Amino acid sequence: EQALGQAGPYRAFFSDIGRELQQMTSPSCAHAIDLFVPTSNQLNRTGEDRHKFTINPASRTFQHLELYQFVGRLMGIAFRTRVILSLDFPSLV
């Protein structure tokens, strides 16, 4: 993906990292880290927002907690710099 415009590479990083975090939840991914899981609407194919992800309640290891902290910091940086971090969380989040 080509980064264009002012702050293009910076914004492209947040776009890429959001996509990577969601792809790494797929069981078909060789490097799956299971931080996020598909919502029950996606699994049951019912209701709205079937493309959303939520926090994996089974991710309780120290490594997972450190990764959640890292994602939280990324979200904070994105909010502070007004950059979109494209994670498909339910609207409640």
mmCIF file of C-alpha atoms in Angstrom:
data_model
loop_
_atom_site.group_PDB
_atom_site.id
_atom_site.type_symbol
_atom_site.label_atom_id
_atom_site.label_comp_id
_atom_site.label_asym_id
_atom_site.label_seq_id
_atom_site.Cartn_x
_atom_site.Cartn_y
_atom_site.Cartn_z
ATOM 1 C CA GLU A 1 0.000 0.000 0.000
ATOM 2 C CA GLN A 2 1.385 3.400 -0.936
ATOM 3 C CA ALA A 3 1.391 6.141 1.692
ATOM 4 C CA LEU A 4 0.361 9.452 0.191
ATOM 5 C CA GLY A 5 -0.072 12.943 1.572
ATOM 6 C CA GLN A 6 1.013 14.595 4.773
ATOM 7 C CA ALA A 7 1.683 12.070 7.563
ATOM 8 C CA GLY A 8 0.888 9.256 5.115
ATOM 9 C CA PRO A 9 3.325 6.641 6.459
ATOM 10 C CA TYR A 10 2.243 7.392 10.031
ATOM 11 C CA ARG A 11 -1.439 6.866 9.226
ATOM 12 C CA ALA A 12 -0.631 3.856 7.061
ATOM 13 C CA PHE A 13 1.090 2.242 10.066
ATOM 14 C CA PHE A 14 -2.085 2.454 12.163
ATOM 15 C CA SER A 15 -4.185 1.142 9.310
ATOM 16 C CA ASP A 16 -1.799 -1.767 8.778
ATOM 17 C CA ILE A 17 -1.483 -2.651 12.466
ATOM 18 C CA GLY A 18 -5.278 -2.710 12.892
ATOM 19 C CA ARG A 19 -5.645 -5.036 9.933
ATOM 20 C CA GLU A 20 -2.820 -7.273 11.185
ATOM 21 C CA LEU A 21 -4.278 -7.574 14.686
ATOM 22 C CA GLN A 22 -7.590 -8.775 13.275
ATOM 23 C CA GLN A 23 -5.985 -11.134 10.765
ATOM 24 C CA MET A 24 -3.929 -12.704 13.533
ATOM 25 C CA THR A 25 -7.152 -13.863 15.186
ATOM 26 C CA SER A 26 -7.953 -16.169 12.300
ATOM 27 C CA PRO A 27 -7.350 -19.883 12.975
ATOM 28 C CA SER A 28 -5.902 -20.159 9.464
ATOM 29 C CA CYS A 29 -3.146 -17.667 10.371
ATOM 30 C CA ALA A 30 0.191 -19.304 11.191
ATOM 31 C CA HIS A 31 0.992 -16.552 13.714
ATOM 32 C CA ALA A 32 -2.409 -16.409 15.448
ATOM 33 C CA ILE A 33 -2.267 -14.683 18.844
ATOM 34 C CA ASP A 34 -5.985 -14.887 19.655
ATOM 35 C CA LEU A 35 -6.318 -11.470 21.307
ATOM 36 C CA PHE A 36 -9.636 -10.863 19.603
ATOM 37 C CA VAL A 37 -12.365 -13.282 18.565
ATOM 38 C CA PRO A 38 -15.344 -12.866 16.240
ATOM 39 C CA THR A 39 -18.530 -11.721 17.965
ATOM 40 C CA SER A 40 -21.315 -14.238 18.553
ATOM 41 C CA ASN A 41 -23.300 -12.542 15.746
ATOM 42 C CA GLN A 42 -20.514 -13.434 13.336
ATOM 43 C CA LEU A 43 -20.282 -17.026 14.555
ATOM 44 C CA ASN A 44 -24.050 -17.626 14.567
ATOM 45 C CA ARG A 45 -24.697 -15.591 11.421
ATOM 46 C CA THR A 46 -27.514 -13.686 13.103
ATOM 47 C CA GLY A 47 -28.167 -10.052 13.906
ATOM 48 C CA GLU A 48 -26.232 -7.018 12.790
ATOM 49 C CA ASP A 49 -22.525 -6.182 12.798
ATOM 50 C CA ARG A 50 -21.412 -9.686 11.888
ATOM 51 C CA HIS A 51 -17.942 -8.424 10.943
ATOM 52 C CA LYS A 52 -17.011 -7.249 14.464
ATOM 53 C CA PHE A 53 -14.450 -8.642 16.911
ATOM 54 C CA THR A 54 -14.316 -8.639 20.693
ATOM 55 C CA ILE A 55 -11.735 -9.390 23.378
ATOM 56 C CA ASN A 56 -10.999 -13.074 23.796
ATOM 57 C CA PRO A 57 -11.978 -14.078 27.362
ATOM 58 C CA ALA A 58 -9.616 -17.085 27.164
ATOM 59 C CA SER A 59 -6.552 -14.838 26.666
ATOM 60 C CA ARG A 60 -5.297 -14.663 30.234
ATOM 61 C CA THR A 61 -1.586 -15.380 30.004
ATOM 62 C CA PHE A 62 0.983 -12.796 30.997
ATOM 63 C CA GLN A 63 1.995 -12.439 27.335
ATOM 64 C CA HIS A 64 -1.613 -11.788 26.294
ATOM 65 C CA LEU A 65 -2.030 -9.177 29.036
ATOM 66 C CA GLU A 66 1.136 -7.416 27.841
ATOM 67 C CA LEU A 67 -0.202 -7.450 24.269
ATOM 68 C CA TYR A 68 -3.541 -5.973 25.428
ATOM 69 C CA GLN A 69 -1.591 -3.240 27.183
ATOM 70 C CA PHE A 70 0.311 -2.589 23.940
ATOM 71 C CA VAL A 71 -2.955 -2.386 21.972
ATOM 72 C CA GLY A 72 -4.296 0.030 24.591
ATOM 73 C CA ARG A 73 -1.250 2.238 24.148
ATOM 74 C CA LEU A 74 -1.696 2.148 20.373
ATOM 75 C CA MET A 75 -5.323 3.195 20.836
ATOM 76 C CA GLY A 76 -4.252 6.037 23.114
ATOM 77 C CA ILE A 77 -1.667 7.264 20.606
ATOM 78 C CA ALA A 78 -4.253 7.058 17.826
ATOM 79 C CA PHE A 79 -6.787 9.075 19.856
ATOM 80 C CA ARG A 80 -4.209 11.663 20.851
ATOM 81 C CA THR A 81 -2.912 12.168 17.312
ATOM 82 C CA ARG A 82 -6.400 11.928 15.754
ATOM 83 C CA VAL A 83 -5.530 8.944 13.595
ATOM 84 C CA ILE A 84 -7.995 6.153 12.902
ATOM 85 C CA LEU A 85 -6.982 2.750 14.272
ATOM 86 C CA SER A 86 -9.201 0.470 12.263
ATOM 87 C CA LEU A 87 -10.222 -2.244 14.694
ATOM 88 C CA ASP A 88 -13.717 -3.606 14.105
ATOM 89 C CA PHE A 89 -15.048 -3.572 17.671
ATOM 90 C CA PRO A 90 -18.761 -3.474 18.501
ATOM 91 C CA SER A 91 -20.211 0.026 18.851
ATOM 92 C CA LEU A 92 -20.249 -0.329 22.658
ATOM 93 C CA VAL A 93 -16.448 -0.145 22.646
#
